[in-house]
Short mmCIF file of C-alpha atoms and ligand atoms in Angstrom, two decimals:
data_model
loop_
_atom_site.label_atom_id
_atom_site.label_comp_id
_atom_site.label_asym_id
_atom_site.label_seq_id
_atom_site.Cartn_x
_atom_site.Cartn_y
_atom_site.Cartn_z
CA MET C 251 192.63 213.41 17.76
CA ARG C 252 191.23 213.45 21.28
CA LYS C 253 187.91 212.20 19.86
CA ILE C 254 189.59 209.25 18.20
CA ILE C 255 191.28 208.32 21.43
CA THR C 256 187.98 208.55 23.33
CA ILE C 257 186.21 206.37 20.78
CA ALA C 258 189.02 203.85 20.79
CA LEU C 259 188.97 203.81 24.58
CA GLY C 260 185.20 203.30 24.51
CA PHE C 261 185.60 200.26 22.26
CA PHE C 262 188.37 198.96 24.41
CA ILE C 263 186.30 199.20 27.60
CA ALA C 264 183.24 197.66 25.91
CA SER C 265 185.18 194.69 24.64
CA LEU C 266 186.90 194.35 28.01
CA SER C 267 183.63 194.09 29.92
CA GLN C 268 182.30 191.66 27.29
CA ALA C 269 185.41 189.55 27.72
CA GLN C 270 185.00 189.72 31.46
CA GLU C 271 181.43 188.52 31.28
CA ALA C 272 182.43 185.84 28.82
CA SER C 273 185.12 184.65 31.17
CA ILE C 274 182.52 183.77 33.81
CA THR C 275 181.83 180.08 34.30
CA ALA C 276 178.68 178.85 36.00
CA ILE C 277 178.51 175.40 37.54
CA LYS C 278 175.06 173.98 38.14
CA ALA C 279 175.50 171.66 41.10
CA GLY C 280 172.70 169.17 41.70
CA LYS C 281 174.10 168.46 45.15
CA LEU C 282 176.90 170.33 46.86
CA ILE C 283 178.83 169.29 49.96
CA ASP C 284 179.11 172.26 52.29
CA VAL C 285 182.10 171.09 54.31
CA GLU C 286 182.14 174.16 56.54
CA ASN C 287 178.69 173.38 57.96
CA GLY C 288 178.81 169.63 57.42
CA LYS C 289 175.71 169.69 55.22
CA LEU C 290 174.56 168.51 51.83
CA ILE C 291 172.73 171.22 49.91
CA SER C 292 170.81 171.00 46.63
CA ASN C 293 170.55 172.91 43.37
CA GLN C 294 173.35 175.39 43.82
CA ILE C 295 174.90 177.70 41.24
CA ILE C 296 178.61 178.44 41.52
CA LEU C 297 179.90 181.44 39.59
CA ILE C 298 183.58 181.52 38.75
CA ARG C 299 185.65 184.31 37.27
CA HIS C 300 189.21 183.53 36.20
CA ASP C 301 190.62 181.38 39.02
CA SER C 302 188.16 182.21 41.80
CA ILE C 303 184.65 181.57 43.05
CA ILE C 304 182.66 184.80 43.01
CA SER C 305 179.33 183.54 44.37
CA VAL C 306 177.50 180.41 45.43
CA GLY C 307 173.80 179.97 46.11
CA ALA C 308 170.43 178.70 44.99
CA ASN C 309 169.04 181.98 43.66
CA ILE C 310 171.84 183.22 41.46
CA THR C 311 171.19 184.47 37.94
CA ILE C 312 173.62 183.06 35.44
CA PRO C 313 175.06 185.89 33.31
CA LYS C 314 174.12 185.75 29.62
CA ASN C 315 177.55 184.99 28.22
CA ALA C 316 178.69 182.63 30.95
CA THR C 317 180.01 179.18 30.10
CA VAL C 318 177.68 176.75 31.79
CA ILE C 319 178.88 173.44 33.20
CA ASP C 320 175.93 171.26 33.99
CA LEU C 321 176.61 169.05 36.99
CA SER C 322 172.97 168.86 38.04
CA SER C 323 173.07 165.08 38.24
CA TYR C 324 176.33 165.11 40.24
CA THR C 325 177.53 165.74 43.75
CA VAL C 326 179.96 168.63 43.77
CA LEU C 327 182.59 169.13 46.47
CA PRO C 328 185.81 171.07 47.05
CA GLY C 329 188.99 169.76 45.42
CA LEU C 330 190.54 167.15 47.69
CA ILE C 331 193.76 167.76 49.60
CA ASP C 332 196.23 165.02 50.48
CA CYS C 333 198.50 166.17 53.32
CA HIS C 334 201.06 163.40 52.91
CA THR C 335 202.31 162.39 49.51
CA HIS C 336 205.63 161.55 47.91
CA ILE C 337 204.45 162.60 44.51
CA THR C 338 207.79 162.36 42.73
CA GLY C 339 207.99 158.58 42.76
CA GLN C 340 206.31 155.26 43.46
CA PRO C 341 207.32 151.63 43.75
CA GLY C 342 207.70 150.07 40.37
CA GLY C 343 210.72 147.91 40.52
CA ASP C 344 213.06 146.01 42.71
CA TYR C 345 213.93 147.36 46.18
CA TYR C 346 217.69 147.32 45.57
CA ALA C 347 217.43 148.70 42.05
CA ALA C 348 215.57 151.69 43.39
CA ILE C 349 218.34 152.34 45.90
CA PHE C 350 221.37 151.64 43.76
CA ARG C 351 220.45 152.30 40.15
CA GLN C 352 218.28 155.36 40.37
CA THR C 353 219.27 159.00 40.60
CA PRO C 354 217.09 162.06 41.21
CA VAL C 355 217.29 162.62 37.45
CA ASP C 356 215.42 159.36 36.83
CA VAL C 357 212.85 160.47 39.36
CA ALA C 358 212.49 163.87 37.73
CA VAL C 359 211.82 162.37 34.31
CA THR C 360 208.68 160.55 35.47
CA ALA C 361 207.39 162.75 38.31
CA HIS C 362 205.04 164.71 36.03
CA ILE C 363 203.11 161.51 35.24
CA TYR C 364 202.23 161.05 38.91
CA ALA C 365 201.35 164.71 39.31
CA LYS C 366 198.83 164.46 36.47
CA ARG C 367 197.32 161.25 37.84
CA THR C 368 196.93 162.82 41.27
CA LEU C 369 195.10 165.84 39.90
CA GLU C 370 192.86 163.72 37.69
CA ALA C 371 191.94 161.68 40.77
CA GLY C 372 190.44 164.84 42.25
CA PHE C 373 193.32 165.98 44.41
CA THR C 374 193.86 169.63 43.58
CA THR C 375 196.38 170.20 46.38
CA VAL C 376 199.00 168.03 48.05
CA ARG C 377 201.46 168.55 50.84
CA ASP C 378 204.46 166.57 49.63
CA LEU C 379 206.51 165.28 52.55
CA GLY C 380 209.92 164.35 51.29
CA SER C 381 211.59 163.99 47.96
CA ALA C 382 215.13 163.42 46.76
CA GLY C 383 217.17 165.90 44.80
CA LEU C 384 214.71 168.82 45.15
CA VAL C 385 212.57 167.25 42.43
CA ASP C 386 209.48 168.28 44.42
CA ILE C 387 210.46 171.93 44.12
CA ALA C 388 211.04 171.72 40.37
CA LEU C 389 207.72 169.93 39.97
CA ARG C 390 205.86 172.47 42.13
CA ASN C 391 207.32 175.37 40.20
CA ALA C 392 206.60 173.88 36.78
CA ILE C 393 202.98 173.24 37.79
CA ASN C 394 202.61 176.77 39.17
CA LYS C 395 203.98 178.19 35.93
CA GLY C 396 201.49 176.11 33.94
CA ASP C 397 204.19 174.14 32.11
CA ILE C 398 202.87 170.79 33.31
CA VAL C 399 199.62 169.50 34.80
CA GLY C 400 199.34 168.63 38.46
CA PRO C 401 197.98 169.61 41.84
CA THR C 402 199.20 172.66 43.73
CA ILE C 403 202.13 171.34 45.73
CA TYR C 404 203.37 172.41 49.16
CA ALA C 405 206.74 170.76 49.34
CA ALA C 406 209.09 169.68 52.13
CA THR C 407 212.26 169.02 50.08
CA VAL C 408 214.43 166.48 51.93
CA PHE C 409 213.28 164.48 54.96
CA ILE C 410 215.34 165.48 58.01
CA GLY C 411 216.58 162.50 60.02
CA SER C 412 219.38 161.50 62.35
CA THR C 413 222.27 159.19 61.44
CA GLY C 414 220.92 155.65 61.20
CA SER C 415 217.33 156.87 61.11
CA HIS C 416 214.41 156.26 58.77
CA GLY C 417 215.81 159.11 56.72
CA ASP C 418 219.25 157.51 56.41
CA LEU C 419 220.23 154.45 54.41
CA ASN C 420 220.63 151.42 56.69
CA GLY C 421 221.51 147.79 56.45
CA PHE C 422 224.41 148.16 54.01
CA SER C 423 228.17 147.95 54.36
CA PRO C 424 229.68 151.11 55.86
CA TYR C 425 232.17 150.97 52.98
CA LEU C 426 229.36 151.94 50.65
CA GLU C 427 228.87 155.64 50.45
CA PHE C 428 226.62 157.92 48.44
CA ASN C 429 228.21 161.25 47.66
CA ALA C 430 225.23 163.53 47.98
CA PRO C 431 226.13 167.22 48.15
CA LYS C 432 225.96 168.73 51.62
CA GLY C 433 222.41 168.98 52.90
CA MET C 434 220.89 166.90 50.12
CA SER C 435 220.65 163.69 52.15
CA GLY C 436 218.74 165.34 54.99
CA VAL C 437 220.82 163.49 57.60
CA ALA C 438 221.48 165.97 60.38
CA ASN C 439 222.44 165.65 64.05
CA GLY C 440 222.59 167.84 67.12
CA VAL C 441 220.83 171.11 67.76
CA ASP C 442 223.13 173.09 65.46
CA GLY C 443 223.07 170.42 62.78
CA VAL C 444 219.30 170.21 62.57
CA ARG C 445 218.95 173.98 62.58
CA GLU C 446 221.35 174.16 59.68
CA GLN C 447 219.39 171.49 57.81
CA VAL C 448 216.12 173.39 58.29
CA ARG C 449 217.84 176.48 56.86
CA PHE C 450 219.13 174.45 53.92
CA ASN C 451 215.61 173.19 53.17
CA VAL C 452 214.06 176.65 53.45
CA LYS C 453 216.79 178.17 51.31
CA ASN C 454 215.99 175.63 48.62
CA GLY C 455 212.27 176.23 48.58
CA ALA C 456 210.65 174.18 51.35
CA ASP C 457 207.10 175.25 52.21
CA VAL C 458 206.96 172.85 55.15
CA ILE C 459 209.54 171.02 57.28
CA LYS C 460 209.38 167.24 57.69
CA PHE C 461 211.49 165.26 60.11
CA GLY C 462 211.67 161.76 61.52
CA ALA C 463 210.70 161.70 65.19
CA SER C 464 210.65 157.91 65.29
CA ALA C 465 211.88 154.99 63.24
CA GLY C 466 209.89 153.81 60.24
CA VAL C 467 208.55 150.77 58.48
CA LEU C 468 210.03 150.97 54.99
CA SER C 469 213.62 151.30 56.12
CA GLU C 470 216.01 148.81 57.62
CA GLU C 471 216.63 150.19 61.10
CA GLU C 472 215.23 148.25 64.04
CA SER C 473 212.30 149.01 66.29
CA VAL C 474 209.70 150.89 64.29
CA GLY C 475 208.57 152.97 67.27
CA ALA C 476 211.85 154.17 68.81
CA PRO C 477 212.56 157.92 68.94
CA GLN C 478 215.33 159.01 66.57
CA TYR C 479 215.89 162.55 67.82
CA SER C 480 216.31 163.90 71.34
CA GLN C 481 213.76 166.33 72.75
CA GLU C 482 216.29 169.14 72.29
CA GLU C 483 216.77 168.30 68.62
CA MET C 484 213.01 168.14 67.97
CA ASN C 485 212.51 171.45 69.77
CA ALA C 486 215.27 172.98 67.65
CA ILE C 487 213.76 171.76 64.38
CA VAL C 488 210.32 173.12 65.21
CA SER C 489 211.52 176.47 66.54
CA GLU C 490 213.90 176.98 63.63
CA ALA C 491 211.10 176.19 61.18
CA LYS C 492 208.80 178.59 63.00
CA MET C 493 211.42 181.32 62.76
CA TRP C 494 211.29 180.97 58.97
CA GLY C 495 207.48 180.87 58.97
CA ARG C 496 207.22 177.16 58.28
CA LYS C 497 205.07 174.51 59.94
CA THR C 498 206.53 171.14 60.87
CA ALA C 499 205.31 167.61 60.20
CA ALA C 500 206.75 164.75 62.24
CA HIS C 501 206.98 161.21 60.95
CA ALA C 502 206.19 159.28 64.15
CA HIS C 503 204.97 155.73 64.73
CA GLY C 504 206.08 155.23 68.35
CA ALA C 505 204.18 156.40 71.44
CA GLU C 506 207.14 158.16 73.05
CA ALA C 507 208.30 159.86 69.85
CA ILE C 508 204.77 161.10 69.19
CA LYS C 509 204.63 162.78 72.60
CA MET C 510 208.06 164.32 72.17
CA ALA C 511 207.12 165.74 68.78
CA VAL C 512 203.82 167.12 70.08
CA LYS C 513 205.65 168.76 72.99
CA ALA C 514 208.09 170.27 70.52
CA GLY C 515 205.09 171.90 68.81
CA VAL C 516 204.71 170.12 65.47
CA ALA C 517 201.60 170.89 63.42
CA SER C 518 200.98 167.25 62.58
CA ILE C 519 201.89 163.72 63.52
CA GLU C 520 202.28 161.53 60.45
CA HIS C 521 201.28 157.84 60.82
CA GLY C 522 200.74 157.98 64.60
CA SER C 523 200.52 154.19 64.62
CA LEU C 524 201.34 153.36 68.24
CA VAL C 525 199.94 156.47 69.91
CA ASP C 526 198.83 155.85 73.52
CA ALA C 527 196.12 157.48 75.65
CA GLU C 528 198.52 160.09 76.96
CA GLY C 529 199.63 160.95 73.43
CA ILE C 530 196.03 161.27 72.28
CA ALA C 531 195.27 163.61 75.19
CA LEU C 532 198.37 165.65 74.44
CA MET C 533 197.48 165.96 70.76
CA LYS C 534 193.99 167.10 71.66
CA GLN C 535 195.29 169.63 74.12
CA ASN C 536 197.80 171.06 71.64
CA GLY C 537 195.50 170.97 68.62
CA THR C 538 197.99 168.72 66.81
CA TYR C 539 196.63 167.12 63.66
CA LEU C 540 196.82 163.37 63.10
CA VAL C 541 197.59 162.39 59.51
CA SER C 542 197.28 158.63 59.43
CA ASP C 543 197.85 156.57 56.29
CA VAL C 544 195.32 153.88 57.15
CA TYR C 545 195.10 152.32 53.69
CA ASP C 546 198.82 151.57 53.21
CA ASP C 547 198.91 148.30 55.13
CA GLU C 548 196.79 146.63 52.42
CA TYR C 549 199.17 147.51 49.63
CA ILE C 550 202.42 146.86 51.50
CA LEU C 551 201.38 143.41 52.68
CA SER C 552 200.10 142.37 49.27
CA GLU C 553 202.87 143.82 47.07
CA TYR C 554 206.11 144.59 48.88
CA SER C 555 207.47 141.05 49.23
CA LYS C 556 207.14 140.72 45.45
CA LEU C 557 209.21 143.90 45.07
CA GLY C 558 212.04 142.30 47.02
CA PHE C 559 211.63 144.23 50.26
CA PRO C 560 213.48 142.40 53.08
CA ASP C 561 211.43 140.36 55.58
CA LYS C 562 212.59 142.72 58.27
CA ILE C 563 210.49 145.46 56.68
CA ILE C 564 207.47 143.28 56.03
CA ASN C 565 207.55 142.17 59.67
CA LYS C 566 207.60 145.77 60.84
CA GLU C 567 204.48 146.41 58.76
CA LYS C 568 202.77 143.42 60.33
CA LEU C 569 203.58 144.92 63.71
CA VAL C 570 202.03 148.35 63.12
CA GLY C 571 199.32 148.01 60.44
CA LYS C 572 196.47 146.74 62.60
CA LEU C 573 197.38 148.84 65.64
CA GLN C 574 197.56 151.96 63.52
CA ARG C 575 193.94 151.58 62.46
CA GLU C 576 192.72 150.81 65.98
CA ASN C 577 194.60 153.78 67.39
CA PHE C 578 193.32 156.00 64.59
CA GLN C 579 189.81 155.14 65.73
CA LYS C 580 190.68 155.94 69.35
CA ALA C 581 192.06 159.32 68.30
CA VAL C 582 188.95 160.06 66.23
CA GLU C 583 186.69 159.14 69.14
CA ALA C 584 188.72 161.32 71.49
CA GLY C 585 188.25 164.28 69.16
CA VAL C 586 191.81 164.67 67.86
CA LYS C 587 191.88 166.83 64.72
CA ILE C 588 192.20 164.64 61.64
CA ALA C 589 193.62 165.65 58.26
CA PHE C 590 193.66 163.35 55.25
CA GLY C 591 197.09 162.08 54.23
CA THR C 592 197.96 158.87 52.45
CA ASP C 593 201.71 158.50 51.95
CA ALA C 594 200.86 157.99 48.26
CA GLY C 595 204.05 156.96 46.58
CA VAL C 596 204.14 153.98 48.93
CA TYR C 597 201.41 152.84 46.53
CA PRO C 598 200.48 154.12 43.06
CA HIS C 599 199.59 157.78 42.67
CA GLY C 600 196.00 158.45 41.75
CA TRP C 601 194.81 155.85 44.25
CA ASN C 602 194.77 158.42 47.06
CA ALA C 603 191.00 158.21 47.56
CA LYS C 604 191.12 154.53 48.47
CA GLN C 605 191.90 155.68 51.98
CA PHE C 606 188.42 157.17 52.55
CA LYS C 607 186.90 153.74 52.97
CA TRP C 608 189.37 152.87 55.71
CA MET C 609 188.86 156.15 57.54
CA THR C 610 185.11 155.54 57.66
CA ARG C 611 185.62 151.94 58.70
CA PHE C 612 187.68 153.18 61.63
CA GLY C 613 185.61 155.85 63.26
CA LEU C 614 184.93 158.75 60.90
CA SER C 615 181.60 159.51 59.27
CA PRO C 616 181.72 160.04 55.50
CA MET C 617 181.29 163.79 56.13
CA GLY C 618 184.13 163.66 58.68
CA ALA C 619 186.42 161.93 56.19
CA ILE C 620 185.57 164.48 53.48
CA GLN C 621 186.16 167.35 55.91
CA ALA C 622 189.53 165.79 56.79
CA ALA C 623 190.46 166.01 53.09
CA THR C 624 189.14 169.53 52.54
CA ILE C 625 188.62 172.10 55.26
CA ASN C 626 190.83 170.39 57.88
CA ALA C 627 193.60 169.69 55.41
CA ALA C 628 193.51 173.31 54.25
CA ASP C 629 193.80 174.40 57.88
CA LEU C 630 196.78 172.12 58.50
CA VAL C 631 198.62 173.26 55.39
CA GLY C 632 197.86 176.90 56.32
CA ILE C 633 195.82 177.71 53.19
CA LYS C 634 192.30 177.88 54.63
CA GLU C 635 191.78 181.36 53.22
CA LYS C 636 192.40 180.06 49.69
CA VAL C 637 190.98 176.54 49.39
CA GLY C 638 189.16 173.75 51.26
CA SER C 639 185.54 174.80 50.72
CA ILE C 640 183.30 176.16 47.97
CA VAL C 641 182.68 179.73 49.07
CA ALA C 642 183.03 183.12 47.42
CA GLY C 643 186.57 184.44 47.44
CA LYS C 644 188.33 181.06 47.38
CA LEU C 645 190.05 179.47 44.42
CA ALA C 646 187.78 177.47 42.15
CA ASP C 647 189.16 174.05 43.11
CA ILE C 648 186.06 171.95 42.51
CA ILE C 649 185.37 168.29 41.79
CA ALA C 650 182.26 166.20 41.13
CA VAL C 651 181.22 162.58 41.46
CA LYS C 652 178.24 160.73 40.05
CA ILE C 653 177.30 158.94 43.28
CA ASN C 654 176.85 160.96 46.47
CA PRO C 655 179.92 160.05 48.56
CA LEU C 656 178.04 160.70 51.80
CA GLU C 657 176.05 157.59 50.88
CA GLU C 658 178.84 155.65 49.18
CA ILE C 659 182.28 156.91 50.16
CA THR C 660 184.11 154.80 47.56
CA SER C 661 182.57 156.97 44.84
CA LEU C 662 185.48 159.33 45.54
CA GLU C 663 187.72 156.69 43.94
CA ASN C 664 186.06 157.62 40.67
CA VAL C 665 186.03 161.39 40.32
CA GLN C 666 184.42 162.53 37.06
CA PHE C 667 185.02 166.26 37.04
CA VAL C 668 188.09 168.20 38.14
CA MET C 669 188.59 171.95 38.09
CA LYS C 670 191.68 173.58 39.56
CA ALA C 671 191.83 177.37 39.88
CA GLY C 672 188.99 177.75 37.38
CA VAL C 673 190.55 175.49 34.74
CA VAL C 674 188.83 172.20 33.88
CA TYR C 675 191.21 169.24 33.78
CA LYS C 676 188.69 166.43 33.64
CA LYS C 677 185.15 166.35 32.40
N1 LIG G 944 206.53 155.74 55.13
C1 LIG G 944 206.01 154.97 56.20
C2 LIG G 944 207.12 154.27 56.90
O1 LIG G 944 207.95 153.72 56.25
C3 LIG G 944 205.00 154.00 55.68
C4 LIG G 944 204.25 153.28 56.72
C5 LIG G 944 203.23 152.44 56.08
N2 LIG G 944 202.58 151.54 56.96
C6 LIG G 944 201.47 151.85 57.59
N3 LIG G 944 200.93 150.94 58.30
N4 LIG G 944 200.93 152.98 57.50
O2 LIG G 944 207.17 154.24 58.08
#
């Protein structure tokens, strides 16, 4: 009897190690972008077991039973990370219809389409900064479970904003009221109120906290740059988030609001359009990331009037679009940390990489722009140990393009190979 068990065990172990060897994938990378050292290296072999990279180098023997993926005529780089998406929706119809005839259920029904498009565009991770009805959480969880296809999502749940802010609904009769359950609108005021809202978001699954430090463009309140929370409220949001182990992202266009948010200790300034010299210095000093959506202006000015957005909004865009790009360049030149973030959802998902061209036009080198979307983005999201570069021990989030993006950055708009956690989604 004991003999039988031993023999059976022997077979079991033999087939296990065979299976293990068989489960190794080897990628032959003609060129590989080493984002940690800012270098392009040639003829690398990447070995992957299950979801992780086990080794990378030029002199690696490919195990006999490994599945080989030949990317020797491609440039291989880490999966891209977009630190500012709204992956659950995108403009598709009339401005008022979206406000009055759509519920979070409508959003939920189509969100998976955008998630798939984003992943297929080479974005293996996104930080999603604001979604209605906790759809982002449901989407994140379904992707993590493997039920649907999409990038790994770090989600903010609802945008936290003051009454009358970018996060509120403005410009309508006060007799109109939406009956969102408590907490679901994200409108919160006062130190106690904002603390409670942060707790609500965390309780419901938020990985990151997002709030409106200043007014916005695509909302009907006045003065795109004006602060919309007091210093005390911003401090409370950030410290409450910290208490729960969450980083904070501040939506901020205006110079004053940017400085207030940086002083409060946010991890990133989103948009940063009207940042001044003092704000740039303060961001540098505090190590605050700038996440600037420098492509958006193109799309908003060409499409949003057709979608019925009020002139008031279009005029706000005209006010900030150009300045945002110029100030982005100033921040880059001053050495402010830059992470890639697009606000995708303002324009169609899957177009995220269009922003690279604008980042390189306004101050970044192609390598700098790619680092912003890989190693820097991973640092901002707090996942540097897991993703952001192709090194042993990290998840096998790997993409490839035909044309070397260090020579032609727009090649990232056409990603040909996508692997997320060792699984190939596009080939
Ligand atoms: N969500 C942002 C807002 O409404 C979009 C800003 C887009 N414009 C721009 N120039 N980046 O404020």
